[in-house]
Each structure stands twice: as C-alpha cells, then as structure tokens.
Coordinates of C-alpha atoms in Angstrom, one line a residue:
M1 CA 30.5 -4.8 -25.5
S2 CA 31.0 -1.9 -23.0
S3 CA 33.9 -2.1 -20.6
L4 CA 31.4 -3.2 -17.6
F5 CA 30.0 -6.1 -19.5
D6 CA 33.8 -7.3 -20.8
S7 CA 34.5 -6.7 -16.6
M8 CA 31.9 -8.8 -16.0
L9 CA 33.1 -11.5 -18.4
S10 CA 36.3 -11.3 -17.2
N11 CA 35.2 -12.9 -13.9
Y12 CA 34.5 -16.4 -15.8
N13 CA 37.8 -18.6 -17.1
I14 CA 36.6 -18.6 -20.6
V15 CA 38.3 -21.2 -22.5
T16 CA 36.1 -23.1 -24.9
D17 CA 32.5 -21.4 -26.7
K18 CA 30.5 -23.3 -24.3
D19 CA 32.3 -21.2 -21.6
R20 CA 31.9 -18.1 -23.4
H21 CA 28.1 -18.9 -24.4
N22 CA 27.4 -19.8 -20.7
A23 CA 29.1 -16.7 -19.3
I24 CA 27.6 -14.3 -21.4
Y25 CA 24.2 -15.9 -20.8
E26 CA 25.1 -15.6 -16.9
V27 CA 26.3 -12.0 -17.0
T28 CA 22.8 -11.0 -19.3
Q29 CA 20.6 -12.6 -16.4
Q30 CA 22.6 -10.2 -13.7
I31 CA 21.3 -7.4 -15.8
V32 CA 18.3 -8.0 -16.3
L33 CA 17.9 -8.6 -13.0
A34 CA 19.1 -5.3 -12.0
G35 CA 16.5 -3.7 -14.5
L36 CA 14.1 -5.5 -12.8
H37 CA 14.8 -4.2 -9.3
K38 CA 15.3 -0.6 -10.7
G39 CA 11.8 -1.1 -11.7
G40 CA 10.6 -2.1 -8.5
F41 CA 9.7 -5.7 -9.4
F42 CA 10.9 -7.4 -6.5
E43 CA 8.4 -5.5 -4.5
S44 CA 5.4 -7.9 -5.8
A45 CA 7.6 -10.9 -6.9
A46 CA 10.6 -13.6 -6.3
F47 CA 12.9 -15.1 -8.1
Y48 CA 12.7 -19.1 -8.8
G49 CA 14.1 -21.6 -10.6
G50 CA 17.7 -23.1 -11.8
T51 CA 18.8 -19.5 -12.7
C52 CA 18.1 -18.7 -9.3
L53 CA 19.8 -21.3 -7.9
R54 CA 22.8 -20.7 -9.9
L55 CA 23.0 -17.2 -9.2
F56 CA 22.2 -16.5 -5.5
Y57 CA 23.2 -20.2 -4.1
N58 CA 26.3 -21.2 -5.9
I59 CA 25.2 -24.6 -7.5
K60 CA 28.1 -25.5 -10.1
R61 CA 26.1 -25.7 -13.4
F62 CA 24.7 -23.2 -15.5
S63 CA 21.0 -22.4 -16.0
E64 CA 19.7 -20.5 -19.4
D65 CA 15.5 -19.5 -18.4
M66 CA 14.3 -17.1 -15.7
D67 CA 11.7 -18.0 -13.2
F68 CA 9.7 -15.7 -11.5
S69 CA 6.3 -16.0 -9.6
L70 CA 4.3 -12.9 -7.9
L71 CA 3.7 -13.2 -4.1
K72 CA 0.3 -13.5 -4.5
P73 CA -2.1 -14.1 -7.1
N74 CA -3.0 -11.1 -9.5
A75 CA -4.5 -12.0 -12.8
K76 CA -4.1 -8.2 -14.1
F77 CA -0.6 -8.5 -13.4
N78 CA 1.6 -6.9 -16.4
F79 CA 5.0 -7.7 -16.8
E80 CA 5.4 -5.4 -19.6
N81 CA 5.5 -2.2 -17.2
Y82 CA 8.8 -3.4 -16.6
F83 CA 10.2 -3.9 -20.1
Q84 CA 11.5 -0.2 -19.8
P85 CA 13.9 -0.5 -16.9
I86 CA 15.2 -3.8 -18.5
I87 CA 16.1 -1.9 -21.7
D88 CA 17.3 0.9 -20.0
E89 CA 19.5 -1.1 -18.1
F90 CA 21.0 -2.5 -20.9
D91 CA 21.4 0.7 -23.0
N92 CA 23.3 2.0 -19.9
L93 CA 25.7 -0.8 -21.5
G94 CA 25.7 -0.1 -24.8
R95 CA 23.6 -2.9 -25.8
K96 CA 20.0 -2.8 -27.4
V97 CA 17.5 -5.4 -26.8
E98 CA 14.3 -6.9 -27.4
I99 CA 11.5 -8.3 -25.1
K100 CA 8.3 -9.7 -26.8
K101 CA 5.9 -11.7 -25.2
K102 CA 5.2 -14.9 -26.6
D103 CA 1.6 -16.5 -28.0
K104 CA 1.2 -19.7 -26.2
K105 CA -1.1 -20.7 -28.2
M106 CA 2.2 -21.3 -30.8
F107 CA 3.8 -23.6 -28.5
G108 CA 4.8 -27.2 -29.1
R109 CA 4.0 -29.8 -26.8
V110 CA 7.2 -29.5 -25.3
D111 CA 6.8 -26.2 -24.3
S112 CA 3.4 -26.0 -23.1
A113 CA 4.3 -29.6 -21.2
F114 CA 4.9 -28.1 -17.7
L115 CA 3.3 -24.2 -18.2
K116 CA 0.1 -23.4 -16.8
D117 CA -2.4 -21.2 -18.2
N118 CA -1.5 -17.9 -16.0
T119 CA 2.3 -18.3 -16.6
D120 CA 2.9 -15.3 -19.0
V121 CA 6.3 -16.0 -21.3
Y122 CA 8.7 -13.4 -22.5
N123 CA 11.8 -13.4 -24.8
I124 CA 14.7 -11.0 -24.6
S125 CA 16.7 -11.3 -27.7
F126 CA 19.8 -9.1 -28.7
Q127 CA 21.0 -7.5 -31.7
T128 CA 24.6 -8.8 -31.6
E129 CA 24.8 -11.8 -29.4
K130 CA 22.1 -13.4 -32.0
S131 CA 22.8 -16.7 -30.2
V132 CA 21.3 -15.5 -26.7
K133 CA 17.6 -15.3 -26.1
I134 CA 16.4 -15.6 -22.8
K135 CA 13.1 -16.9 -21.9
I136 CA 11.4 -15.4 -19.0
E137 CA 8.3 -16.9 -17.3
V138 CA 6.1 -15.2 -15.0
D139 CA 3.8 -16.8 -12.9
T140 CA 0.7 -14.0 -12.3
L141 CA -1.7 -16.3 -10.3
P142 CA 1.1 -18.8 -8.0
P143 CA 0.7 -21.6 -5.8
V144 CA 1.2 -20.0 -2.2
L145 CA 2.8 -21.4 1.1
F146 CA 6.1 -20.1 0.1
N147 CA 9.0 -18.5 1.9
T148 CA 11.2 -15.9 0.6
E149 CA 14.2 -14.0 1.4
Q150 CA 16.2 -10.8 0.1
K151 CA 19.9 -12.0 -1.6
V152 CA 22.6 -9.8 -2.7
L153 CA 23.9 -9.2 -6.4
Q154 CA 26.9 -6.9 -6.5
L155 CA 27.3 -6.5 -10.2
P156 CA 26.6 -4.8 -12.4
Y157 CA 26.2 -2.6 -9.1
S158 CA 25.1 -3.8 -5.8
F159 CA 21.2 -4.3 -5.4
M160 CA 19.2 -6.8 -3.7
V161 CA 17.0 -9.7 -5.4
R162 CA 14.0 -11.4 -3.9
C163 CA 14.6 -15.3 -4.1
F164 CA 12.6 -18.7 -2.8
T165 CA 14.3 -20.0 0.1
L166 CA 16.0 -23.0 -0.4
E167 CA 13.8 -25.2 1.0
N168 CA 11.1 -24.3 -1.8
L169 CA 13.3 -24.4 -4.5
F170 CA 13.6 -27.8 -3.8
A171 CA 10.2 -28.2 -3.7
G172 CA 9.6 -26.5 -7.0
K173 CA 12.5 -28.6 -8.3
M174 CA 11.1 -31.7 -6.8
H175 CA 7.6 -31.1 -8.7
A176 CA 9.4 -30.5 -11.9
L177 CA 11.5 -33.6 -11.5
V178 CA 8.3 -36.1 -11.1
F179 CA 5.4 -34.4 -13.2
R180 CA 7.2 -33.1 -16.5
N181 CA 6.2 -35.2 -19.3
W182 CA 9.0 -34.3 -21.7
K183 CA 9.1 -38.1 -23.0
N184 CA 12.5 -38.1 -24.8
R185 CA 13.1 -34.5 -23.9
V186 CA 13.9 -35.2 -20.4
K187 CA 15.8 -32.5 -18.2
G188 CA 19.1 -33.7 -16.9
R189 CA 19.3 -30.5 -14.7
D190 CA 16.2 -31.6 -12.3
W191 CA 18.5 -34.5 -12.0
Y192 CA 21.5 -32.7 -11.1
D193 CA 19.8 -30.1 -8.9
F194 CA 18.2 -32.9 -7.0
E195 CA 21.1 -34.5 -6.1
W196 CA 22.9 -31.0 -5.2
Y197 CA 20.0 -30.3 -2.8
V198 CA 20.3 -33.6 -1.1
R199 CA 23.9 -33.0 -1.0
Y200 CA 24.0 -30.1 1.0
R201 CA 21.2 -31.5 3.3
V202 CA 18.5 -28.9 2.2
P203 CA 14.9 -29.7 4.0
L204 CA 11.8 -30.0 1.5
N205 CA 8.8 -28.0 2.6
F206 CA 6.5 -30.3 1.6
E207 CA 3.7 -28.1 2.2
H208 CA 4.4 -26.3 -0.7
L209 CA 5.2 -29.1 -2.7
Q210 CA 1.6 -30.5 -2.2
E211 CA 0.3 -27.1 -3.0
R212 CA 2.1 -26.8 -6.2
I213 CA 0.5 -30.7 -6.8
R214 CA -2.8 -29.2 -6.3
E215 CA -2.4 -26.7 -8.4
F216 CA -0.9 -28.2 -11.4
N217 CA -2.0 -31.6 -11.2
G218 CA -5.2 -31.3 -9.4
I219 CA -4.3 -34.3 -6.8
E220 CA -3.5 -34.7 -3.4
M221 CA -0.4 -36.5 -2.5
S222 CA 1.3 -38.0 0.7
V223 CA 4.6 -38.2 1.4
E224 CA 4.9 -41.7 0.8
E225 CA 2.8 -41.3 -2.2
F226 CA 5.2 -38.7 -3.4
K227 CA 8.4 -41.3 -2.9
S228 CA 6.7 -43.8 -4.6
A229 CA 5.9 -41.7 -7.4
L230 CA 9.9 -40.0 -7.8
K231 CA 11.2 -43.7 -7.4
E232 CA 9.5 -44.4 -10.3
R233 CA 10.7 -41.5 -12.5
L234 CA 14.0 -42.4 -10.8
R235 CA 13.9 -46.4 -11.7
T236 CA 12.6 -46.1 -15.4
T237 CA 14.3 -42.5 -17.0
D238 CA 17.1 -43.7 -19.1
I239 CA 19.8 -42.3 -17.0
E240 CA 22.1 -41.7 -20.5
V241 CA 19.5 -39.4 -21.8
V242 CA 19.9 -37.3 -18.6
K243 CA 23.4 -36.9 -18.7
Q244 CA 23.3 -35.6 -21.9
D245 CA 20.9 -33.3 -21.3
V246 CA 23.0 -31.5 -18.3
I247 CA 26.7 -32.1 -20.1
P248 CA 26.2 -28.5 -22.0
F249 CA 26.0 -26.7 -18.4
V250 CA 28.8 -28.7 -16.3
N251 CA 32.2 -27.8 -16.3
N252 CA 33.4 -31.0 -14.7
V253 CA 31.6 -34.1 -16.8
A254 CA 33.3 -36.0 -14.8
D255 CA 31.0 -35.3 -11.8
L256 CA 28.4 -37.4 -13.7
D257 CA 30.4 -40.9 -13.9
I258 CA 28.5 -42.2 -10.9
W259 CA 25.1 -41.4 -12.1
S260 CA 22.6 -44.4 -12.5
N261 CA 19.4 -45.2 -11.8
D262 CA 20.3 -46.8 -8.2
Y263 CA 22.4 -43.9 -7.4
F264 CA 19.3 -41.6 -7.8
L265 CA 17.0 -44.1 -6.3
Q266 CA 19.4 -44.2 -2.6
I267 CA 19.4 -40.6 -2.7
A268 CA 15.8 -40.8 -2.7
D269 CA 16.1 -42.1 0.7
M270 CA 17.9 -39.4 1.8
I271 CA 15.4 -36.2 1.3
V272 CA 14.8 -34.5 4.7
F273 CA 11.2 -33.6 4.6
K274 CA 9.8 -30.5 6.1

C-alpha cells in the first residue's frame, strides 16, 4: 500500500480483523469520492445513503455500499464516463482497481428487492485487498423534491462532495426501513440509522418521502398511514435478527442492549415530520 493509504488507515483504532476490514473500506470509499470529484461527477449528482451518513454526518457505524442520485432525471446518463478518474486516483496511490457494471438480470431476489429498473449498479474490486468489493448504485431517474449541500472531505486531499441534507437522508432511510422486502435478510443498519436520526432530532422531509413512495411503490400515503406502516414493521420484525445484521458494523455492541420492538415503537412517536 502507498504511504498515503497507510497514513489514512492510521487514523483508525485497528485492533481486530473487523476493525481493519471496516477501516480499509472507509479509506477506499474516500478515494472513490476523490476520483468522482476530479471527474466533475458532483456537478450533476449527489451522495446519499448510509456511507454518506457515516463519512459526512459522523454516525457511529460503518457502511460498505455507495449510493448516488442524479440531481434531475437523465436516462442517458453514463457513469462509465467517470471510471477513469476513479482508476487514476487509485493509480496515484499505487493500487489497481477494476470497475464493472453488474448485469441486473443476474441478480437474486435479495439483490433486486429494493432496486429500481433505472438504477445502475457497479462493483469496484481490487487486485490486493480481494475481500474488499464496493458496490456503487446510481439512480438515473430519481424522485425529486430533495435538497443537497456541499460537504468537505480532507483526505486523500481537501475537496467538496455534494450530499443529500439530513432531512432528505432520513426520508430515504425511512422508505427503506418500511418497504424493503428482504424477509429473513433484515437490514438492521436501517434500525440503527433510524435511532440515530431521532436521537439527534433530525426532521423527516415527508414531501421527499412521499415522492419515493410514489416512485418505488406506486401508492399515496399520508403521515398517519406511513406511521401505521412503520409501526407494523417495527412491531413484527425479529429484533434479534435486526441486531445480528448490524453488529459487524458497530464498535460498541453494548449500544444495542436496549433494543426491543417496544423501544423502537416508542421512538417512532418521536419522529419530527417536516
């Protein structure tokens, strides 16, 4: 690895193999963002999802995938135009990467359970760290009515990344929590993020959430109808399965001790709708 890559890793308290795995993912994600910045990607797109929340809003859990949305619909958008700036950024650190577009026809039920037809998916893999594979999703026909802001990342050098604002990130997360259809593959990270948003009194942009529900699910929902659907999900999901999903991504597992179905039902009543 290059000295800069090692220097970036040194910012993490690495004790276990899990610590190292999570740190390498996060350093790699920052380098991907640097490449996209140099390629001008953020002039027409924004970063959202759990990794955005981790890197720019300091949530205390790690995240693997990277999610992006165009600022306005463009069915002809080609993310492959940004491959080379990403490859160049890793070349500067002495690391070879390969970027491939995934064939969605080959996806299993779990992969395709929460993926629109107009979302393109790519994998970035590495010749050295073969256990690290970053999945990138780009929504080329996004739901509208969201706001963005410019956030600073200082490594591998200082640059700006256009990100969804917190109230819009919250809307996306609540849509995922209620409407993901993964049966026994529950994504406990959704629950973790939900708790975080409520704890820090982040308002939920319900207008953007409604747009997501229309776009993905083809239905209309009022605030009360959404709260009812949310509580049904929180009431009926096996909380132990939820915990097991999120454990690999958190440092302090004791934070999950309070988790129960009733705990999350009470949190649901604390949501501030905007």
